[in-house]
Short mmCIF file of C-alpha atoms in Angstrom, two decimals:
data_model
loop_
_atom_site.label_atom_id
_atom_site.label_comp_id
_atom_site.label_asym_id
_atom_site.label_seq_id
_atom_site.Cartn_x
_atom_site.Cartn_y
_atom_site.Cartn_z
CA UNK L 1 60.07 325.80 231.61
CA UNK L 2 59.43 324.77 235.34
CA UNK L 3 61.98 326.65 237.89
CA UNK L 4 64.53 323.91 239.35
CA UNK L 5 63.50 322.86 242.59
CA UNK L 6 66.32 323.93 245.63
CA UNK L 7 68.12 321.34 247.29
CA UNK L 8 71.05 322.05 250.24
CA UNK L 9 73.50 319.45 250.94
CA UNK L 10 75.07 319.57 253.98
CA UNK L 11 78.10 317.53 254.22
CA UNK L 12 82.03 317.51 255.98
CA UNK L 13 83.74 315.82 252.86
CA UNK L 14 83.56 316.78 249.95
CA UNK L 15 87.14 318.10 247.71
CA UNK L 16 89.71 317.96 247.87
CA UNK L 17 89.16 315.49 250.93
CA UNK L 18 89.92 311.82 249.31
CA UNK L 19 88.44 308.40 250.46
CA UNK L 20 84.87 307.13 249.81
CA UNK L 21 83.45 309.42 252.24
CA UNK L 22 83.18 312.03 249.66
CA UNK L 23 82.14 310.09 246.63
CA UNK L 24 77.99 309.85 247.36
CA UNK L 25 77.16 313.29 246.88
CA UNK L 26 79.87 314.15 244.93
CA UNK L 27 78.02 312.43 241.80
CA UNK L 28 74.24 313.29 243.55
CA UNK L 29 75.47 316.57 242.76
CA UNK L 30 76.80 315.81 239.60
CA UNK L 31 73.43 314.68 238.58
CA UNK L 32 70.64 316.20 240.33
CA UNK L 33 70.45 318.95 237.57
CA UNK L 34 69.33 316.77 235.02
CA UNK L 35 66.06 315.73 237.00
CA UNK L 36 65.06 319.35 237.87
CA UNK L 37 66.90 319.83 241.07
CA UNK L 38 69.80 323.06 242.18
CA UNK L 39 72.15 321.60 244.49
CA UNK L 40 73.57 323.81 246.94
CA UNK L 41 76.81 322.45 248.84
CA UNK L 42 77.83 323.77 252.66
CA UNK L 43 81.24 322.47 253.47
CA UNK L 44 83.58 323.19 256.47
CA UNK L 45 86.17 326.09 255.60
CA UNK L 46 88.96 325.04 257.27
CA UNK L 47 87.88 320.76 257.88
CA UNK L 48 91.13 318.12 258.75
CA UNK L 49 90.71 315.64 256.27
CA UNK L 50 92.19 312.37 256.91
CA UNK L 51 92.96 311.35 252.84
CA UNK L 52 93.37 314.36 250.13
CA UNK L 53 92.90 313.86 246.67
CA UNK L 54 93.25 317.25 244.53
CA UNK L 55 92.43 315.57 241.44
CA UNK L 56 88.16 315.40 242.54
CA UNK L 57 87.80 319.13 242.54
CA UNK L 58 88.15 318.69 238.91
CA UNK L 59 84.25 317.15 239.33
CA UNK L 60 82.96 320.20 240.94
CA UNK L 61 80.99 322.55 238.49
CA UNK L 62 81.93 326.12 238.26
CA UNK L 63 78.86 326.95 238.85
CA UNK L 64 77.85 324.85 241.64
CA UNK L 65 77.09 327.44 244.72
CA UNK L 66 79.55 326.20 247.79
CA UNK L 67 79.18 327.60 251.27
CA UNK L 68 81.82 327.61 254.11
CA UNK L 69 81.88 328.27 257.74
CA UNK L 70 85.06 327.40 259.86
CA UNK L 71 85.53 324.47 262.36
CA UNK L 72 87.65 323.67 265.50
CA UNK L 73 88.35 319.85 265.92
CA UNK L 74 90.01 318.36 268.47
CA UNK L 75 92.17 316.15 266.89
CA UNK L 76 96.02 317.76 267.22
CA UNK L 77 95.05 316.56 271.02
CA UNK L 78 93.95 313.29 270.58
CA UNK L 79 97.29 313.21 268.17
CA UNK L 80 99.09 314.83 271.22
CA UNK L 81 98.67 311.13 272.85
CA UNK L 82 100.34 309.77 270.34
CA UNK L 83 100.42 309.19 266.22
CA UNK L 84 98.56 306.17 265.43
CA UNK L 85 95.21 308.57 266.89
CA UNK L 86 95.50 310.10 263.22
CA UNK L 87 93.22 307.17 262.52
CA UNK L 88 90.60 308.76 264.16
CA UNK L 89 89.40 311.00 262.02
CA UNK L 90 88.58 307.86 259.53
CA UNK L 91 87.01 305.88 262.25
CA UNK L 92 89.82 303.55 262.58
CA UNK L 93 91.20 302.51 265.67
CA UNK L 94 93.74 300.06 266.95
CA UNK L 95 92.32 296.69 268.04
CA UNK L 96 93.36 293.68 271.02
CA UNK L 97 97.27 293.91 271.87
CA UNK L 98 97.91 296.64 269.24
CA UNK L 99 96.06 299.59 272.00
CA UNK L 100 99.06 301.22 274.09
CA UNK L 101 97.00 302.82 276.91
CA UNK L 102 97.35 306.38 275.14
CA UNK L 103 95.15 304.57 272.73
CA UNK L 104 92.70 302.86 274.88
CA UNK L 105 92.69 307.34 276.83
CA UNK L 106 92.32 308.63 273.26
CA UNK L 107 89.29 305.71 272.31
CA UNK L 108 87.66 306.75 275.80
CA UNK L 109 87.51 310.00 275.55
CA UNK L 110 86.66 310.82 272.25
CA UNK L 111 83.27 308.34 272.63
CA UNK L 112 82.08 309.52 275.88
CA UNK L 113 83.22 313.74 275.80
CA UNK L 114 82.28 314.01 271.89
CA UNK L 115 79.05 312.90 271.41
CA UNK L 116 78.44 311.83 268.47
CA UNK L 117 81.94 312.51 266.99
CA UNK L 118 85.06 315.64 267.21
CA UNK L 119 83.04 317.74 264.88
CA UNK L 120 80.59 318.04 266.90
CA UNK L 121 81.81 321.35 267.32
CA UNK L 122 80.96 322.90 263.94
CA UNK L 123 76.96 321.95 264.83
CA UNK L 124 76.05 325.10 266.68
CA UNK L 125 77.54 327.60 264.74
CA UNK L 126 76.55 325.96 261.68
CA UNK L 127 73.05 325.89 262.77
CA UNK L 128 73.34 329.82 263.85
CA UNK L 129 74.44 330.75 259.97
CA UNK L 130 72.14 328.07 258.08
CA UNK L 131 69.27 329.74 260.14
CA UNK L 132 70.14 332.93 258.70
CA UNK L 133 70.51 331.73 255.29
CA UNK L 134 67.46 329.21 254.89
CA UNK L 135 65.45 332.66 256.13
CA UNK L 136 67.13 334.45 253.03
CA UNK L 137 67.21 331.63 250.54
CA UNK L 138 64.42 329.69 249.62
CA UNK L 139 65.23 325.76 249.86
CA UNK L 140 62.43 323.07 249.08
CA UNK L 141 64.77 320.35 250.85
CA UNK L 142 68.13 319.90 252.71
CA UNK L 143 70.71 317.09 253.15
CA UNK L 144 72.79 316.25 255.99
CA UNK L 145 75.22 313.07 255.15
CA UNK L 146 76.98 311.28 257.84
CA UNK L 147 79.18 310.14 259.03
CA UNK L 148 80.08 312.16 260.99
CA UNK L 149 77.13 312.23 262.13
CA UNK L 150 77.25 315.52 264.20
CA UNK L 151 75.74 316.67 260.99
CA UNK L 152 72.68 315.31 261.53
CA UNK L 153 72.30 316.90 264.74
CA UNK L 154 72.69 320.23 262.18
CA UNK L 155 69.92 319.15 260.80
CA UNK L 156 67.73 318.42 264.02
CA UNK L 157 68.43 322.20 264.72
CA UNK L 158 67.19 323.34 261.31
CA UNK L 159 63.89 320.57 260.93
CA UNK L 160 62.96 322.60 264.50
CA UNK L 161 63.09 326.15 262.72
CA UNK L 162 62.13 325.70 259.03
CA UNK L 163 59.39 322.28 259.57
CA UNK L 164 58.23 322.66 256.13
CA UNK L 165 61.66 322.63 254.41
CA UNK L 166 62.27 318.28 253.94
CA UNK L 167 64.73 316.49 256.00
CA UNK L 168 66.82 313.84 254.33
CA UNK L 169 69.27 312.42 256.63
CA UNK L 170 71.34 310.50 254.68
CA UNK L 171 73.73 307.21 256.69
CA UNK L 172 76.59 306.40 254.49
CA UNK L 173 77.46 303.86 257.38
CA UNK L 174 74.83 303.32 260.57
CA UNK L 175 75.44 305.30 264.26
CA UNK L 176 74.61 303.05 266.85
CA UNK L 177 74.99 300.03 264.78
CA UNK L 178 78.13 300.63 263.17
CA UNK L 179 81.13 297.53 264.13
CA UNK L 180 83.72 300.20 266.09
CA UNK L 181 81.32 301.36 268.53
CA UNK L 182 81.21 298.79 270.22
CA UNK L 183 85.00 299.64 270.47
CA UNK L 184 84.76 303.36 271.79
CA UNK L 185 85.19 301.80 275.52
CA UNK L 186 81.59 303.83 276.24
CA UNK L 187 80.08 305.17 279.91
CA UNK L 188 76.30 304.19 280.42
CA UNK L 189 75.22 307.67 279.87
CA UNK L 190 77.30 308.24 277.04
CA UNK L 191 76.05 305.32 274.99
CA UNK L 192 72.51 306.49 275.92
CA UNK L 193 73.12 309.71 275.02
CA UNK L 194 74.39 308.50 271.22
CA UNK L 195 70.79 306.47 271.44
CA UNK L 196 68.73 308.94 272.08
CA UNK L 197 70.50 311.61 269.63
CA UNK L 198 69.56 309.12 266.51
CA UNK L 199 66.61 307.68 267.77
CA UNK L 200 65.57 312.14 267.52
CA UNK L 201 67.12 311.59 263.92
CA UNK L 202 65.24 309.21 262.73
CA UNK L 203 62.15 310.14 263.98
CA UNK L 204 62.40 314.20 262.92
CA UNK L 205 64.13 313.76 259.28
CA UNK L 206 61.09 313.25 256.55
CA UNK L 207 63.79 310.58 254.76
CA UNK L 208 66.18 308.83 256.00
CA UNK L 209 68.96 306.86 253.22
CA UNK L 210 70.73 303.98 254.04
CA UNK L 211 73.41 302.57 252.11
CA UNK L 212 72.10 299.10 252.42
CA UNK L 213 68.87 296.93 252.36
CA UNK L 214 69.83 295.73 255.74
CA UNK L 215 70.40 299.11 257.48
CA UNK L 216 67.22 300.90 255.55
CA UNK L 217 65.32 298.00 256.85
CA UNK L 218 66.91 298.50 261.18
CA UNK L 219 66.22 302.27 260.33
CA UNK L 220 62.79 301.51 259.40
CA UNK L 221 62.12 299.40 262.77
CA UNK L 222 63.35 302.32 265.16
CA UNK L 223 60.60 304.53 263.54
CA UNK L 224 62.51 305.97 260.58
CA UNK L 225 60.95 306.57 257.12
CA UNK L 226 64.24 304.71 255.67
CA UNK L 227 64.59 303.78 251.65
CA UNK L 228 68.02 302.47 250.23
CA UNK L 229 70.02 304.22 247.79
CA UNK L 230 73.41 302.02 247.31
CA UNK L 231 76.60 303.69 246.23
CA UNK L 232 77.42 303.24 242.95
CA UNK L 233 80.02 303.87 240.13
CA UNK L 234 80.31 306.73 237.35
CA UNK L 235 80.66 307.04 233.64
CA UNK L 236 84.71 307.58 234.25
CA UNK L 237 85.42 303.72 235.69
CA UNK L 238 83.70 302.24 232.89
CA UNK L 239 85.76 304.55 230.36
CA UNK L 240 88.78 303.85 231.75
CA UNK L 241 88.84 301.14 229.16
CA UNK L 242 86.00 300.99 226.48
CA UNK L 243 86.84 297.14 225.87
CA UNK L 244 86.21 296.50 229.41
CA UNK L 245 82.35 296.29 229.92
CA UNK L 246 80.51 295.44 226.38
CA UNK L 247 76.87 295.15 225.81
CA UNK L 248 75.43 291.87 225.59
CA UNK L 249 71.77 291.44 223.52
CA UNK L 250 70.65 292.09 227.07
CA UNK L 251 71.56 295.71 227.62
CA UNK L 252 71.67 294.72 231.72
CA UNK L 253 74.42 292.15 230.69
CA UNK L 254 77.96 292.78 230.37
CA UNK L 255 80.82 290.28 229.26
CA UNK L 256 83.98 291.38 229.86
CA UNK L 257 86.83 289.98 228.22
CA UNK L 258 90.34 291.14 229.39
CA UNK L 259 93.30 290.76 227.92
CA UNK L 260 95.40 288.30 230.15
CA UNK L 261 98.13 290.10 232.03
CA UNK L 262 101.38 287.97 230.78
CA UNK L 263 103.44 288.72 233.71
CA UNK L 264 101.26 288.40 236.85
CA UNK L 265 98.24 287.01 238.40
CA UNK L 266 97.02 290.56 240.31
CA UNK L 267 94.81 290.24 243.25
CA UNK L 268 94.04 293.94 244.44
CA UNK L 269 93.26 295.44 247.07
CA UNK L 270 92.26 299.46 246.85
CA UNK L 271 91.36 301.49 249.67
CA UNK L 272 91.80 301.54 253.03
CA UNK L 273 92.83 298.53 255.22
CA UNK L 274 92.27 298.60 259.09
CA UNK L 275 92.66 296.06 261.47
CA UNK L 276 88.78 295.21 261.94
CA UNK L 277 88.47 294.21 258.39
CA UNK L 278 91.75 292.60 257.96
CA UNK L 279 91.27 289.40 256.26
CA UNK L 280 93.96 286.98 258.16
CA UNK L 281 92.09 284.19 256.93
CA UNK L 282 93.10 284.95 253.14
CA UNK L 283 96.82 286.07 254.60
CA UNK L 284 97.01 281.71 255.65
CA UNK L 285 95.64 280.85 252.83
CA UNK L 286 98.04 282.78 250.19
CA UNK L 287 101.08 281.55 252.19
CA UNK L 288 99.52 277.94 252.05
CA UNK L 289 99.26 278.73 248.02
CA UNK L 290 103.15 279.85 247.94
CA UNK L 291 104.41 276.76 249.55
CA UNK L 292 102.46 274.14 247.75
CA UNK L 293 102.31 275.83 244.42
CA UNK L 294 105.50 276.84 242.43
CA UNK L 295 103.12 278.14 239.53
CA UNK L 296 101.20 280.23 241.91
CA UNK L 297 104.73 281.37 244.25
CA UNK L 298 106.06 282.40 240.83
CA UNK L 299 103.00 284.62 239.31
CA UNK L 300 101.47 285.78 242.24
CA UNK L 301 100.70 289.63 242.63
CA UNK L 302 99.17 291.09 245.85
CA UNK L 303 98.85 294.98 245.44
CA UNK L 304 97.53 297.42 247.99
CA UNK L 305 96.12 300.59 246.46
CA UNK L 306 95.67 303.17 249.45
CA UNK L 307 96.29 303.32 252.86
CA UNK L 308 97.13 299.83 254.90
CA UNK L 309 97.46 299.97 258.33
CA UNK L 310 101.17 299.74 259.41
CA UNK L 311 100.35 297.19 262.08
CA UNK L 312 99.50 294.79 259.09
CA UNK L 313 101.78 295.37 256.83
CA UNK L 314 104.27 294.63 260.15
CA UNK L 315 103.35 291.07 259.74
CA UNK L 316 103.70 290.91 256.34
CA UNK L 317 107.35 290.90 256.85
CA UNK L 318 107.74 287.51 258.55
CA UNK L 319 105.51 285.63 255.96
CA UNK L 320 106.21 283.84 252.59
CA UNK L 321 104.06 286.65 251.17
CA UNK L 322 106.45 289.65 251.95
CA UNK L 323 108.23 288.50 248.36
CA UNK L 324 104.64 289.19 246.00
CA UNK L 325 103.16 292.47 247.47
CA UNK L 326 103.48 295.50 245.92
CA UNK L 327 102.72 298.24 248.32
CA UNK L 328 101.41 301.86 245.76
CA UNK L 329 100.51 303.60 248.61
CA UNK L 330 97.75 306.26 248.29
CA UNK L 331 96.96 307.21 245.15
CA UNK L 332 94.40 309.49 242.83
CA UNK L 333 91.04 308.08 242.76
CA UNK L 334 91.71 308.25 238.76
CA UNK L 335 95.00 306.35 239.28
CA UNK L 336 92.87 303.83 241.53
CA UNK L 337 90.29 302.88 238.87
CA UNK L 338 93.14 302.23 236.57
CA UNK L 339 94.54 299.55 239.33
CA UNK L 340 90.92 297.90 239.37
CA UNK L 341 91.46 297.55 235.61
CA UNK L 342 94.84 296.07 235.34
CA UNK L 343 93.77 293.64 238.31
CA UNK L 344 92.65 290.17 237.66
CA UNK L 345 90.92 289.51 241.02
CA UNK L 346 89.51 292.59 243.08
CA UNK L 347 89.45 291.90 247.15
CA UNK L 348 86.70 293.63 249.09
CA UNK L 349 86.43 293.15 252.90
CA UNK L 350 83.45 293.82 255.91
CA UNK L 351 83.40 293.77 259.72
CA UNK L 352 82.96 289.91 260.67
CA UNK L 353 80.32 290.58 263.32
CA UNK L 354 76.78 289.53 262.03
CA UNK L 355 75.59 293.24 262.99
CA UNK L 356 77.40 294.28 259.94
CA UNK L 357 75.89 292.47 257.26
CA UNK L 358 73.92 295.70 255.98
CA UNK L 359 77.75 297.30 255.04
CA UNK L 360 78.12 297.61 251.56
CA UNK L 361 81.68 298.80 251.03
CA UNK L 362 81.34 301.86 248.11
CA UNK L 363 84.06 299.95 246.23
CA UNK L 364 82.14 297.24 244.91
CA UNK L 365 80.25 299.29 242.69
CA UNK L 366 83.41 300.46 241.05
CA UNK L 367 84.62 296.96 241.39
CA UNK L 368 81.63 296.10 239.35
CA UNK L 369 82.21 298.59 235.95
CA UNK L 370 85.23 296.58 235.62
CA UNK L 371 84.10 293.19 235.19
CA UNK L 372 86.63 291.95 237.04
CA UNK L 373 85.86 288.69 239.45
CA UNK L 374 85.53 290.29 243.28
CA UNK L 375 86.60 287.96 246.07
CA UNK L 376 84.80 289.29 249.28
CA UNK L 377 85.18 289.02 252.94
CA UNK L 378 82.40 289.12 255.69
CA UNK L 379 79.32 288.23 257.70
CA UNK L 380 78.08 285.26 256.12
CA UNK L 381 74.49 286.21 254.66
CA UNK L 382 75.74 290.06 254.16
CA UNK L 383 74.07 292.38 251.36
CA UNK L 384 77.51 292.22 249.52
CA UNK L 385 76.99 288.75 249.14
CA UNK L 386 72.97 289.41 247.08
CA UNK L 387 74.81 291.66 244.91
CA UNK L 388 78.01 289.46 244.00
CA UNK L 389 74.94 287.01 243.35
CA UNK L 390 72.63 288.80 241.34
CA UNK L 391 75.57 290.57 239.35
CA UNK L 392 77.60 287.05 239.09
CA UNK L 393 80.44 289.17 239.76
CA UNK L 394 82.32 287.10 242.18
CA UNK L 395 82.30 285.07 245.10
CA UNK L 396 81.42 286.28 249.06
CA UNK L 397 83.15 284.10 252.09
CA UNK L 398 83.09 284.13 255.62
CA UNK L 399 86.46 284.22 257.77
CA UNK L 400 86.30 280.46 258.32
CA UNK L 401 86.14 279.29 254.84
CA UNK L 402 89.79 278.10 254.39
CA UNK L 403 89.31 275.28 251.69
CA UNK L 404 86.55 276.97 249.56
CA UNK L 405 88.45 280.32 250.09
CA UNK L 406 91.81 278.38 247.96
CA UNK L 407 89.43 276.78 245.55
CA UNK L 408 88.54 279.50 244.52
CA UNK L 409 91.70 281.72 243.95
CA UNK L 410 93.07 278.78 242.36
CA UNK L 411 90.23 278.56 240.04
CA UNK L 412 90.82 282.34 239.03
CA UNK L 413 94.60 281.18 238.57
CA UNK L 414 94.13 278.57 236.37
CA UNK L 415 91.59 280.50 234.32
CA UNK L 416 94.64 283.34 233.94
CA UNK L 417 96.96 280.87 232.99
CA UNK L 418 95.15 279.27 230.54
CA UNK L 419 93.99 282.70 228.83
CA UNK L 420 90.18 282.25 229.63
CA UNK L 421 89.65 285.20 231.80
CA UNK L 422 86.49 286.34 230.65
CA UNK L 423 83.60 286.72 232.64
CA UNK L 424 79.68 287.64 232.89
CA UNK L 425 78.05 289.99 234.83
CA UNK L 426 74.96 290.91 234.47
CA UNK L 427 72.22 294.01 235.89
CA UNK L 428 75.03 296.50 236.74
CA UNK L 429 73.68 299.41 235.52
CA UNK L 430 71.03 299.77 238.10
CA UNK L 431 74.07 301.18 240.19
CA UNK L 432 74.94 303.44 238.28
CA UNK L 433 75.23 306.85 239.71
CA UNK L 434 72.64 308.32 236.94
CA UNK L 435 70.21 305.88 237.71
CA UNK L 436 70.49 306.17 241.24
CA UNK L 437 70.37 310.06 241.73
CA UNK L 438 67.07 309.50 239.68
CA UNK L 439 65.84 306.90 242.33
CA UNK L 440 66.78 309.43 245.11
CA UNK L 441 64.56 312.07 243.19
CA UNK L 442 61.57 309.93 243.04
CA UNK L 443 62.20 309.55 246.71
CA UNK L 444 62.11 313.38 246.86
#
């Protein structure tokens, strides 16, 4: 039998730290055994997570071989200028009138002094102990996964000593290109400096990932060797409830019927909610829907599953909607695939700008083992909206689309009401995480 080749994954989250950041290699990890590959994880000892969910170290293998060294971040000072910089360590940040000028310091600073992000800290003296250990462990590849992406510049350090050893850098979301940057209020020299540090990433790492056909394809035109792996969603969404996805006579089909909710009409939100993605445009057009429709006023759910940002949920409280959300909170990531479930309409939501068309929100895939319909927000020819097309899982809308945007919901609605809520989706399983940790090993 054939040794298993040695792979080290170099990440910041991984459990008990919550939010999508953790999910990718999470389940890479989960899988890679099964197509002849050791995973190896190297976490922060000490990390400040901003979302903790205890219930995904239940996923971690006893015998999976975790690393630690500590970190110093600098986030109790940006917090020192005030609360809402707890965002920070999520990469959210208050927008237009919402910045106090401890906000608009805090933004400054931590874009021009930490280059590319507050852990870039952890890079040197991770560097100084993965040295030692790549010299005493043999390793036919290593990860790094950012954001942040101070990791990669762990991995810069490491391509330099061990050249041999393949470099995948792996971009959950894009550096230069991602929709807040534009927002960290950057110096000349600082922005070139992020430039420059990439531009060294793309060009040293043997693979890079993107998330997206969009951003594999920019990665590919500043010189990187760039393939896309989506996200994707795991056995557990799917058996949350057996009824939900069933084979068709096309095993890439699935029709889901689900048993009408007889109280409410759900539309869901789950994750987090910041004010650069916040969907105003749906916000008008609910309120519009409560006014003219006593049917709708009357059955009309909006639930938030996870963190919303307070500054939206403020104004919620002057609008007809205040009366049909239902605010969970943060929850398990278990507890959140249950919500997706018992929803009847999922909402996803993107970055307007046109730069951010490549963003493929991590949800979706879960979103997609449901069957449920997805309404999505965004750019208006994004890669969400080829995969709500090819899947025929839903419907993808700009933040101008007022009319089509309440044709639609009320087309869900009336479907609810009159029992028909069944759907068909179709070539899902291409997402799955099985199938894609075995496209990311054909890569390898």
């Amino acid at each position: 039998m054939n040794q298993p080749k040695k792979i080290l994954i170099i990440t910041y989250y991984w459990p008990p730290s919550g939010g999508p950041g953790v999910q990718r290699w999470l389940k890479f990890v989960k899988y890679l055994p099964e197509f002849g590959w050791k995973p190896t994880v190297f976490i922060p000892e000490n990390p400040s997570y901003p979302i903790v969910d205890e219930s995904l170290s239940k996923e971690v293998s006893d015998e999976l071989e975790i690393i630690k060294t500590k970190i110093w971040e600098p986030y109790q000072i940006a917090e020192f200028f005030g609360k809402d910089n707890k965002k920070f360590k999520a990469g959210q940040f208050d927008v237009g009138n919402n910045q106090s000028w401890k906000s608009k310091l805090s933004i400054w600073v931590r874009g021009n002094f930490f280059i590319p992000d507050a852990r870039v800290f952890w890079v040197q003296p991770s560097a100084k102990f993965l040295k030692k250990y790549l010299k005493e462990n043999h390793f036919d590849a290593f990860v790094t996964t950012g954001p942040p992406h101070s990791m990669h510049l762990i991995g810069l350090e490491l391509k330099k000593e061990f050249p041999r050893i393949k470099w995948i850098a792996d971009f959950r979301d894009p550096w230069t290109e991602i929709s807040y940057y534009k927002h960290l209020k950057l110096t000349k020299s600082a922005d070139q400096k992020h430039r420059n540090l990439e531009q060294q990433v793309f060009e040293k790492a043997d693979i890079t990932l993107a998330t997206s056909f969009s951003d594999a394809e920019n990665f590919r035109q500043k010189g990187a060797n760039a393939f896309c792996i989506t996200n994707g969603f795991d056995s557990e969404v799917k058996s949350m409830n057996p009824e939900a996805v069933k084979p068709s006579e096309n095993t890439n089909d699935t029709t889901t019927q689900k048993p009408n909710n007889l109280t409410k009409f759900i539309l869901s939100y789950i994750g987090v909610l910041e004010q650069l993605r916040n969907p105003e445009i749906l916000w008008k057009v609910l309120n519009e829907l409560i006014q003219e429709n006593e049917d709708f006023k009357n059955d009309f759910e909006l639930k938030f599953v996870g963190r919303i940002d307070e500054k939206i949920l403020e104004k919620f409280e002057n609008s007809d909607l205040k009366k049909s959300i239902k605010n969970l909170g943060y929850v398990s990531h278990s507890e959140a695939n249950t919500e997706m479930q018992n929803s009847d309409l999922l909402l996803m939501t993107n970055f307007p700008e046109e730069s951010s068309k490549g963003i493929i929100p991590g949800k979706i895939f879960e979103y997609l083992a449901t069957g449920n319909q997805i309404i999505s927000f965004g750019p208006k020819e994004s890669d969400v909206k080829k995969i709500l097309e090819e899947t025929n899982a839903g419907k993808h809308f700009s933040y101008d689309d007022s009319e089509t945007i309440k044709h639609f919901i009320l087309e869900k609605f009336e479907e609810w009401k009159s029992g028909d809520s069944s759907a068909r989706t179709q070539n899902i399983e291409q997402f799955s995480r099985r199938n894609l940790t075995k496209k990311l090993t054909e890569i390898l």
